[in-house]
Coordinates of C-alpha atoms and ligand atoms in Angstrom, one line a residue:
X1 CA 11.8 -5.9 39.8
X2 CA 13.1 -6.4 43.4
X3 CA 13.2 -9.9 44.8
X4 CA 14.1 -9.1 48.5
X5 CA 13.6 -12.5 50.1
X6 CA 14.8 -14.7 47.0
X7 CA 18.2 -13.0 46.9
X8 CA 18.9 -13.9 50.5
X9 CA 17.3 -17.2 50.4
X10 CA 18.9 -18.7 47.3
X11 CA 21.3 -16.7 45.3
X12 CA 21.6 -19.3 42.5
X13 CA 18.0 -19.0 41.7
X14 CA 17.8 -15.6 42.4
X15 CA 20.6 -14.7 39.9
X16 CA 19.0 -16.7 37.3
X17 CA 15.5 -15.2 37.8
X18 CA 17.4 -11.7 37.5
X19 CA 19.3 -13.1 34.3
X20 CA 15.9 -14.3 32.7
X21 CA 14.1 -10.9 33.3
X22 CA 17.0 -9.1 31.6
X23 CA 17.0 -11.7 28.6
X24 CA 13.2 -10.9 28.2
X25 CA 14.0 -7.2 28.3
X26 CA 17.0 -7.4 25.7
X27 CA 15.2 -9.9 23.3
X28 CA 12.6 -9.1 20.4
X29 CA 10.2 -11.9 21.0
X30 CA 8.6 -13.3 17.7
X31 CA 7.5 -16.5 19.3
X32 CA 3.9 -16.5 18.3
X33 CA 2.5 -18.2 21.6
X34 CA 4.3 -16.0 24.1
X35 CA 3.4 -12.6 25.6
X36 CA 4.0 -10.4 28.6
X37 CA 1.4 -10.3 31.4
X38 CA 0.5 -7.0 33.2
X39 CA 2.4 -6.4 36.7
X40 CA -1.1 -6.8 38.3
X41 CA -1.2 -10.4 36.8
X42 CA 2.1 -11.0 38.1
X43 CA 1.2 -9.8 41.7
X44 CA -1.7 -12.2 41.8
X45 CA 0.4 -15.1 40.6
X46 CA 3.0 -14.6 43.2
X47 CA 0.4 -14.1 46.0
X48 CA -0.3 -16.4 49.0
X49 CA -3.1 -17.8 46.9
X50 CA -0.9 -20.4 46.0
X51 CA -1.2 -22.0 49.4
X52 CA -4.5 -23.6 49.3
X53 CA -6.2 -26.9 48.2
X54 CA -9.5 -26.5 46.5
X55 CA -10.1 -29.8 44.9
X56 CA -13.8 -29.8 43.6
X57 CA -15.7 -26.8 42.3
X58 CA -17.4 -23.7 44.0
X59 CA -19.9 -24.9 46.7
X60 CA -18.6 -28.6 46.5
X61 CA -15.1 -28.6 47.6
X62 CA -13.3 -31.5 49.1
X63 CA -11.3 -29.2 51.5
X64 CA -12.5 -26.6 54.3
X65 CA -11.5 -22.9 54.2
X66 CA -12.5 -22.4 50.4
X67 CA -15.3 -19.6 50.8
X68 CA -13.1 -16.9 49.1
X69 CA -11.9 -19.3 46.5
X70 CA -15.4 -20.1 45.5
X71 CA -16.0 -16.4 44.9
X72 CA -12.9 -16.0 42.9
X73 CA -13.7 -18.8 41.0
X74 CA -17.3 -17.9 40.2
X75 CA -15.8 -14.4 39.1
X76 CA -13.5 -15.8 36.8
X77 CA -16.2 -18.0 35.3
X78 CA -18.6 -15.2 35.0
X79 CA -15.9 -13.0 33.3
X80 CA -14.8 -15.7 31.1
X81 CA -18.5 -16.1 29.8
X82 CA -18.9 -12.4 29.3
X83 CA -15.8 -12.0 27.5
X84 CA -16.9 -14.2 24.7
X85 CA -20.5 -12.8 25.0
X86 CA -22.0 -16.3 26.0
X87 CA -25.1 -17.0 27.8
X88 CA -24.6 -18.9 31.1
X89 CA -27.8 -20.9 30.2
X90 CA -26.3 -22.2 27.2
X91 CA -22.6 -22.6 28.1
X92 CA -20.5 -23.5 31.2
X93 CA -16.9 -22.9 31.6
X94 CA -14.2 -24.7 33.5
X95 CA -11.5 -22.3 34.5
X96 CA -9.2 -24.8 36.4
X97 CA -7.2 -26.2 33.3
X98 CA -3.4 -26.1 34.1
X99 CA -2.6 -25.7 30.4
X100 CA -3.8 -26.6 26.8
X101 CA -2.4 -30.1 26.8
X102 CA -4.2 -31.5 29.8
X103 CA -7.4 -29.4 29.0
X104 CA -7.5 -31.1 25.4
X105 CA -7.0 -34.6 27.0
X106 CA -9.6 -33.6 29.5
X107 CA -12.1 -33.1 26.6
X108 CA -11.3 -36.4 24.9
X109 CA -11.7 -38.3 28.1
X110 CA -14.9 -36.6 28.9
X111 CA -16.6 -37.5 25.5
X112 CA -15.4 -40.6 24.1
X113 CA -13.9 -44.0 24.9
X114 CA -10.3 -45.0 24.8
X115 CA -9.7 -46.5 21.2
X116 CA -12.5 -44.3 19.6
X117 CA -11.4 -41.8 16.8
X118 CA -10.7 -38.3 17.1
X119 CA -9.7 -35.9 14.0
X120 CA -7.5 -33.2 14.2
X121 CA -5.1 -31.3 12.0
X122 CA -1.7 -32.9 11.2
X123 CA 1.5 -31.5 13.0
X124 CA 3.1 -30.7 9.7
X125 CA 0.2 -28.9 8.5
X126 CA 0.1 -26.5 11.5
X127 CA -1.9 -28.6 14.0
X128 CA -1.1 -29.3 17.7
X129 CA 0.6 -32.3 19.3
X130 CA -2.6 -32.9 21.2
X131 CA -4.7 -32.9 18.2
X132 CA -3.8 -36.7 17.6
X133 CA 0.0 -36.7 17.1
X134 CA 1.3 -40.2 17.7
X135 CA 3.9 -39.1 20.5
X136 CA 1.2 -37.5 22.6
X137 CA -1.5 -39.1 24.9
X138 CA -4.0 -38.1 22.2
X139 CA -2.3 -40.4 19.7
X140 CA -1.6 -43.1 22.1
X141 CA -5.0 -43.5 23.7
X142 CA -7.2 -42.8 20.7
X143 CA -7.5 -43.8 17.1
X144 CA -6.6 -40.9 15.1
X145 CA -7.6 -39.6 11.5
X146 CA -5.6 -36.3 10.4
X147 CA -6.6 -33.8 8.0
X148 CA -4.0 -31.4 6.3
X149 CA -3.6 -28.5 4.1
X150 CA -3.8 -28.2 0.2
X151 CA -0.8 -27.4 -1.9
X152 CA -1.4 -23.7 -1.4
X153 CA -1.1 -24.2 2.4
X154 CA -4.8 -23.5 3.1
X155 CA -7.0 -25.9 4.9
X156 CA -8.5 -28.4 2.3
X157 CA -12.1 -28.4 3.6
X158 CA -13.2 -30.9 0.9
X159 CA -10.6 -33.4 2.0
X160 CA -11.3 -32.7 5.8
X161 CA -15.1 -33.6 5.1
X162 CA -14.2 -36.7 2.9
X163 CA -12.2 -37.8 5.7
X164 CA -14.7 -37.1 8.4
X165 CA -17.4 -39.0 6.5
X166 CA -15.0 -41.9 5.8
X167 CA -13.3 -42.3 9.3
X168 CA -16.5 -41.3 11.4
X169 CA -14.6 -39.6 14.3
X170 CA -16.4 -39.0 17.6
X171 CA -14.5 -35.6 17.9
X172 CA -13.4 -33.1 15.3
X173 CA -11.0 -30.6 16.3
X174 CA -10.6 -27.2 14.6
X175 CA -7.8 -24.9 15.8
X176 CA -3.9 -24.8 15.1
X177 CA -0.6 -23.9 16.3
X178 CA 1.0 -22.6 13.1
X179 CA -1.7 -21.6 10.8
X180 CA -1.8 -18.1 9.3
X181 CA -5.2 -18.0 8.0
X182 CA -8.6 -17.5 9.3
X183 CA -10.2 -20.9 10.2
X184 CA -13.9 -21.6 8.9
X185 CA -15.3 -22.8 12.1
X186 CA -18.8 -22.7 10.5
X187 CA -17.6 -25.1 7.7
X188 CA -15.9 -27.4 10.3
X189 CA -19.0 -27.5 12.6
X190 CA -21.2 -28.3 9.8
X191 CA -19.0 -31.3 8.6
X192 CA -18.8 -32.3 12.5
X193 CA -22.8 -32.5 12.4
X194 CA -22.8 -34.5 9.3
X195 CA -20.2 -36.9 10.6
X196 CA -22.2 -37.3 14.1
X197 CA -19.0 -36.1 15.8
X198 CA -18.4 -33.4 18.6
X199 CA -16.8 -30.3 17.5
X200 CA -14.0 -29.1 19.7
X201 CA -12.6 -25.7 18.8
X202 CA -9.2 -25.0 20.2
X203 CA -8.7 -21.3 19.8
X204 CA -5.5 -21.2 22.0
X205 CA -3.7 -19.0 19.5
X206 CA -6.5 -16.8 18.5
X207 CA -8.5 -16.1 21.4
X208 CA -7.4 -12.5 21.9
X209 CA -8.6 -11.9 18.2
X210 CA -11.9 -13.7 18.9
X211 CA -12.6 -11.6 21.9
X212 CA -11.8 -8.5 19.7
X213 CA -14.1 -9.5 16.8
X214 CA -11.2 -9.8 14.7
X215 CA -11.4 -13.6 13.9
X216 CA -14.8 -15.3 13.4
X217 CA -16.1 -16.9 16.6
X218 CA -16.1 -20.7 16.8
X219 CA -18.9 -20.5 19.4
X220 CA -22.1 -20.8 17.4
X221 CA -20.7 -23.7 15.5
X222 CA -18.8 -25.6 18.4
X223 CA -19.8 -28.2 21.2
X224 CA -16.7 -27.4 23.0
X225 CA -14.3 -24.4 22.9
X226 CA -10.8 -24.6 24.8
X227 CA -8.4 -22.1 24.8
X228 CA -5.1 -21.3 26.8
X229 CA -5.0 -18.1 28.3
X230 CA -1.5 -16.9 27.9
X231 CA -1.1 -16.4 24.1
X232 CA -2.9 -13.4 22.4
X233 CA -5.3 -13.4 25.5
X234 CA -2.2 -12.3 27.4
X235 CA -3.2 -13.8 30.8
X236 CA -1.3 -16.3 33.1
X237 CA -0.1 -19.6 31.9
X238 CA -3.3 -21.8 32.0
X239 CA -6.5 -23.0 30.1
X240 CA -10.3 -22.7 30.2
X241 CA -12.8 -25.1 28.8
X242 CA -16.1 -23.8 27.5
X243 CA -18.7 -26.5 27.0
X244 CA -22.4 -26.7 25.8
X245 CA -24.9 -27.4 28.8
X246 CA -27.6 -28.9 26.7
X247 CA -26.5 -31.1 23.9
X248 CA -24.7 -34.5 23.9
X249 CA -24.3 -37.0 21.2
X250 CA -24.8 -40.7 21.7
X251 CA -24.5 -43.2 19.0
X252 CA -23.9 -40.4 16.5
X253 CA -27.1 -38.6 17.4
X254 CA -27.5 -35.3 19.1
X255 CA -30.1 -36.0 22.0
X256 CA -31.8 -33.6 24.2
X257 CA -30.9 -33.7 27.9
X258 CA -33.5 -34.9 30.3
X259 CA -33.8 -33.7 33.6
X260 CA -30.9 -34.8 35.7
X261 CA -29.1 -36.2 32.7
X262 CA -25.4 -35.3 32.3
X263 CA -24.7 -32.5 30.0
X264 CA -21.5 -32.0 28.1
X265 CA -20.3 -29.3 30.4
X266 CA -20.9 -31.9 33.6
X267 CA -18.8 -34.5 31.7
X268 CA -16.1 -31.8 30.9
X269 CA -15.9 -30.8 34.8
X270 CA -15.7 -34.4 35.9
X271 CA -12.8 -34.9 33.4
X272 CA -10.8 -32.1 34.5
X273 CA -11.2 -33.0 38.1
X274 CA -10.9 -35.7 39.3
X275 CA -10.3 -37.1 35.8
X276 CA -7.0 -35.4 34.7
X277 CA -6.1 -32.9 37.5
X278 CA -6.0 -32.4 41.2
X279 CA -6.4 -29.2 42.9
X280 CA -6.6 -26.2 41.0
X281 CA -3.9 -23.4 41.2
X282 CA -6.0 -20.7 42.8
X283 CA -3.4 -18.1 42.3
X284 CA -3.6 -18.8 38.5
X285 CA -7.5 -19.0 38.6
X286 CA -7.4 -15.4 40.4
X287 CA -4.9 -14.3 37.6
X288 CA -7.1 -15.7 34.7
X289 CA -10.1 -13.6 36.3
X290 CA -7.9 -10.4 36.2
X291 CA -6.8 -11.1 32.7
X292 CA -10.5 -11.6 31.6
X293 CA -11.0 -8.2 33.0
X294 CA -8.2 -6.7 31.2
X295 CA -9.3 -8.2 28.0
X296 CA -12.7 -6.9 28.2
X297 CA -11.4 -3.2 27.9
X298 CA -11.5 -1.1 24.7
X299 CA -7.6 -0.9 24.8
X300 CA -7.6 -4.6 24.4
X301 CA -9.2 -4.5 20.9
X302 CA -6.9 -1.7 19.9
X303 CA -4.1 -4.1 20.9
X304 CA -5.5 -6.9 18.9
X305 CA -5.8 -4.7 15.8
X306 CA -2.4 -3.6 16.0
X307 CA -1.0 -7.3 16.5
X308 CA -2.7 -8.1 13.1
X309 CA -1.4 -5.0 11.3
X310 CA 2.1 -5.7 12.7
X311 CA 1.9 -9.2 11.5
X312 CA 0.7 -8.1 8.0
X313 CA 3.7 -5.8 7.7
X314 CA 6.4 -8.1 8.9
X315 CA 4.9 -10.6 6.4
X316 CA 5.0 -8.2 3.4
X317 CA 8.6 -6.8 4.2
X318 CA 10.0 -10.3 4.6
X319 CA 8.4 -11.5 1.4
X320 CA 9.8 -8.3 -0.4
X321 CA 13.2 -9.6 0.8
X322 CA 12.8 -13.1 -0.8
X323 CA 11.4 -15.0 2.0
X324 CA 8.7 -17.4 1.1
X325 CA 5.8 -17.4 3.4
X326 CA 3.3 -20.6 3.7
X327 CA -0.2 -19.4 2.1
X328 CA 1.8 -16.3 0.8
X329 CA 0.8 -14.2 3.9
X330 CA -1.3 -13.9 7.1
X331 CA -4.9 -13.2 8.5
X332 CA -3.7 -13.4 12.0
X333 CA -0.9 -12.9 14.5
X334 CA 1.6 -15.3 12.9
X335 CA 3.4 -16.3 9.7
X336 CA 5.1 -19.4 8.7
X337 CA 8.5 -18.8 7.0
X338 CA 9.9 -21.5 4.8
X339 CA 13.5 -21.0 5.3
X340 CA 14.5 -23.1 2.1
X341 CA 13.5 -19.9 0.2
X342 CA 16.8 -18.3 1.7
X343 CA 19.0 -21.5 1.5
X344 CA 18.4 -22.4 5.2
X345 CA 16.3 -25.0 7.3
X346 CA 14.3 -23.9 10.4
X347 CA 16.9 -24.9 13.0
X348 CA 19.8 -23.1 11.5
X349 CA 17.6 -19.8 11.1
X350 CA 16.3 -20.2 14.7
X351 CA 19.9 -20.4 15.9
X352 CA 21.3 -17.5 14.1
X353 CA 18.3 -15.3 15.0
X354 CA 18.8 -16.2 18.6
X355 CA 22.5 -15.1 18.5
X356 CA 21.4 -11.6 17.6
X357 CA 18.6 -11.4 20.3
X358 CA 15.6 -12.4 18.4
X359 CA 13.6 -15.5 19.4
X360 CA 11.2 -17.2 16.8
X361 CA 10.7 -20.8 16.8
X362 CA 11.4 -23.6 14.1
X363 CA 8.4 -25.1 12.8
X364 CA 7.3 -27.6 10.3
X365 CA 5.8 -26.5 7.0
X366 CA 3.6 -28.7 5.0
X367 CA 5.3 -31.9 3.9
X368 CA 8.0 -31.7 6.4
X369 CA 8.7 -35.1 8.1
X370 CA 11.0 -34.4 10.7
X371 CA 9.7 -32.2 13.5
X372 CA 13.2 -31.8 15.2
X373 CA 14.6 -30.3 11.9
X374 CA 11.9 -28.6 10.1
X375 CA 12.1 -26.2 7.3
X376 CA 10.2 -23.5 8.7
X377 CA 10.2 -20.6 11.2
X378 CA 7.1 -19.3 12.9
X379 CA 7.0 -15.6 13.5
X380 CA 4.3 -13.9 15.6
X381 CA 3.6 -10.2 16.8
X382 CA 1.7 -10.7 20.0
X383 CA 4.8 -9.9 22.2
X384 CA 6.3 -7.3 20.3
X385 CA 3.1 -5.5 20.1
X386 CA 2.6 -5.5 23.8
X387 CA 6.0 -3.7 24.1
X388 CA 4.2 -0.9 22.0
X389 CA 6.0 -1.7 18.6
X390 CA 4.2 -0.7 15.4
X391 CA 4.4 -0.9 11.5
X392 CA 7.6 1.3 11.6
X393 CA 9.5 -1.3 14.0
X394 CA 8.1 -4.2 12.2
X395 CA 10.0 -2.8 8.9
X396 CA 13.1 -2.6 11.0
X397 CA 12.9 -6.2 12.4
X398 CA 12.3 -7.4 8.9
X399 CA 15.5 -5.6 7.8
X400 CA 17.5 -7.1 10.7
X401 CA 16.3 -10.6 10.1
X402 CA 17.3 -10.0 6.4
X403 CA 20.7 -8.9 7.6
X404 CA 21.0 -11.8 9.9
X405 CA 19.9 -14.6 7.6
X406 CA 20.4 -13.5 4.0
X407 CA 23.2 -10.7 4.0
X408 CA 25.1 -12.5 6.7
X409 CA 26.0 -9.3 8.4
X410 CA 28.1 -9.3 11.6
X411 CA 26.2 -10.6 14.5
X412 CA 27.6 -7.9 16.9
X413 CA 26.3 -4.9 15.0
X414 CA 22.7 -6.7 14.5
X415 CA 22.6 -7.4 18.1
X416 CA 23.3 -3.8 18.9
X417 CA 20.3 -2.8 16.6
X418 CA 18.0 -5.3 18.6
X419 CA 19.1 -3.9 21.9
X420 CA 18.3 -0.2 20.5
X421 CA 14.7 -1.3 19.6
X422 CA 14.3 -3.1 22.9
X423 CA 15.4 -0.1 25.2
X424 CA 13.1 2.2 23.1
X425 CA 10.3 -0.3 23.8
X426 CA 11.0 -1.2 27.5
X427 CA 9.2 -4.0 29.5
X428 CA 7.9 -2.7 32.8
X429 CA 9.2 -5.3 35.1
Ligands
DSN501 N1 3.6 -24.7 22.5 C1 2.5 -23.8 22.1 C2 2.7 -23.1 20.8 O1 3.9 -22.5 20.7 O2 1.9 -22.9 20.0 C3 1.3 -24.6 21.7 O3 1.1 -25.5 23.0

C-alpha cells in the first residue's frame, strides 16, 4: 500500500503503519475475532466521509449538510435487514454502533433500570465481559446473574433455566466470545419468555455463519440481536443492533404497542444516540453498507463453509497430537484449546506461538479463575480462510503448532515455515 502523504507528514507513524502491514502479511492469524477487510472497505474507511457530524438519524439530524449521509445510512439499514432476511415491518436496525461493548450497554440502558438484573454467560465459560462481568459497566451498573457450562463444556440449559426462574432477570443474553458449539437460541428464547425477560442475542462471533445459514438464526426467538461487523462478517470495526418494532415488556408481561407508544427499537435508537454515543462515524457506516453487500454474495457462503471446514480439521489435527479441546471439538469457527494438556498455560503458549509468527489469544477455560493467566488458547479460522487457506494448510498449521508447543523445535525454523505459508497465501494490501 502507498501512503504518499503520511510518509511526508509523519515518518514515525508512517513507518509504524508500514511495519504493521508487514506484520499482518507475515503472521498466521488464528485470533477468532479478527479478519481482513476488502480493499473497497478500506477505501471507504479512509475517505472524506470521516469529516462530518450527523448526530441524529436519517431525516432528523442535529447538523445541516446530511442529505447524502441520510441516504448512506438508509442503504446500510436496508442491506442489514435484507442480509438477515428480516421484514422492515417487524424489525428495525440501528447501524451507528461504534463497537460491540457500547452497543450492548445501549441495549441495557434502553430496556432496564440501573440496579435491575441482567443474566449472561460467565467469562470463564466463554461469555463476554459486557455480559455482566464485574469489571465492565454491565456488571457495575446492573445486578448480575450468570450461567455457565456443564462439566462437558456445553451450555447447561437446565441450569440456565433454573437460574433465570430464580433470579428473574430483565434481560437474558445468549451468545459468547469463546464457545465452540452451536447455541440453542430457541431454548434460550423460551426460557426468557418464561422468566419474563427480554432476550438479547449477541451474535458478534457467528454473524457470518448465521448469514450463510450455517448456524441457526436467533431472530425468531430474540427481541434484540446485536452483532459486531468485523469478525466472521468481515466488515469494518463497528456494531449493529436489530430490535423488534412491536413488542415491549413491562412488569414482566409482553404488551402490545398502542399507536404512538415506544417500541423496543425506538428505545434502542434513543439509547445509542444520545444515550451512549455522539455522532456516528459516517465513513464506518458506509463501509458497513459495503460489507453487507459483500456478505450477500454467493461467494460469502462458500467462504463461511470453508471457515467451518478449516476449524474442524484444525481441531481434529490438534486432538490427534495430544491437545485437549473444551467440548472435544467445534461446530463453528473457533476452538478452545486447554494448554494444560501439553503442560503449558495460555500465556506461555500464546507467547511461544507469537515468537514464530502465529497469533492466537489466551483465554479462560471453564473453571479458570484468573483471566490474565488463563489455561487455554482460543483459535479461530476466519482470517486464515480469508487468505485462501484450506484443509491442507490447517494440517500444516497444526504440525507447526505441535512443533512449537510440544516438540519445542527451533523457533527460527518454524518461523520460516510460517512465512512460507504466508507468502503462498498473500494479503492483497
Ligand atoms: N474482543 C472480542 C473477542 O476477541 O472476542 C470480543 O469483544
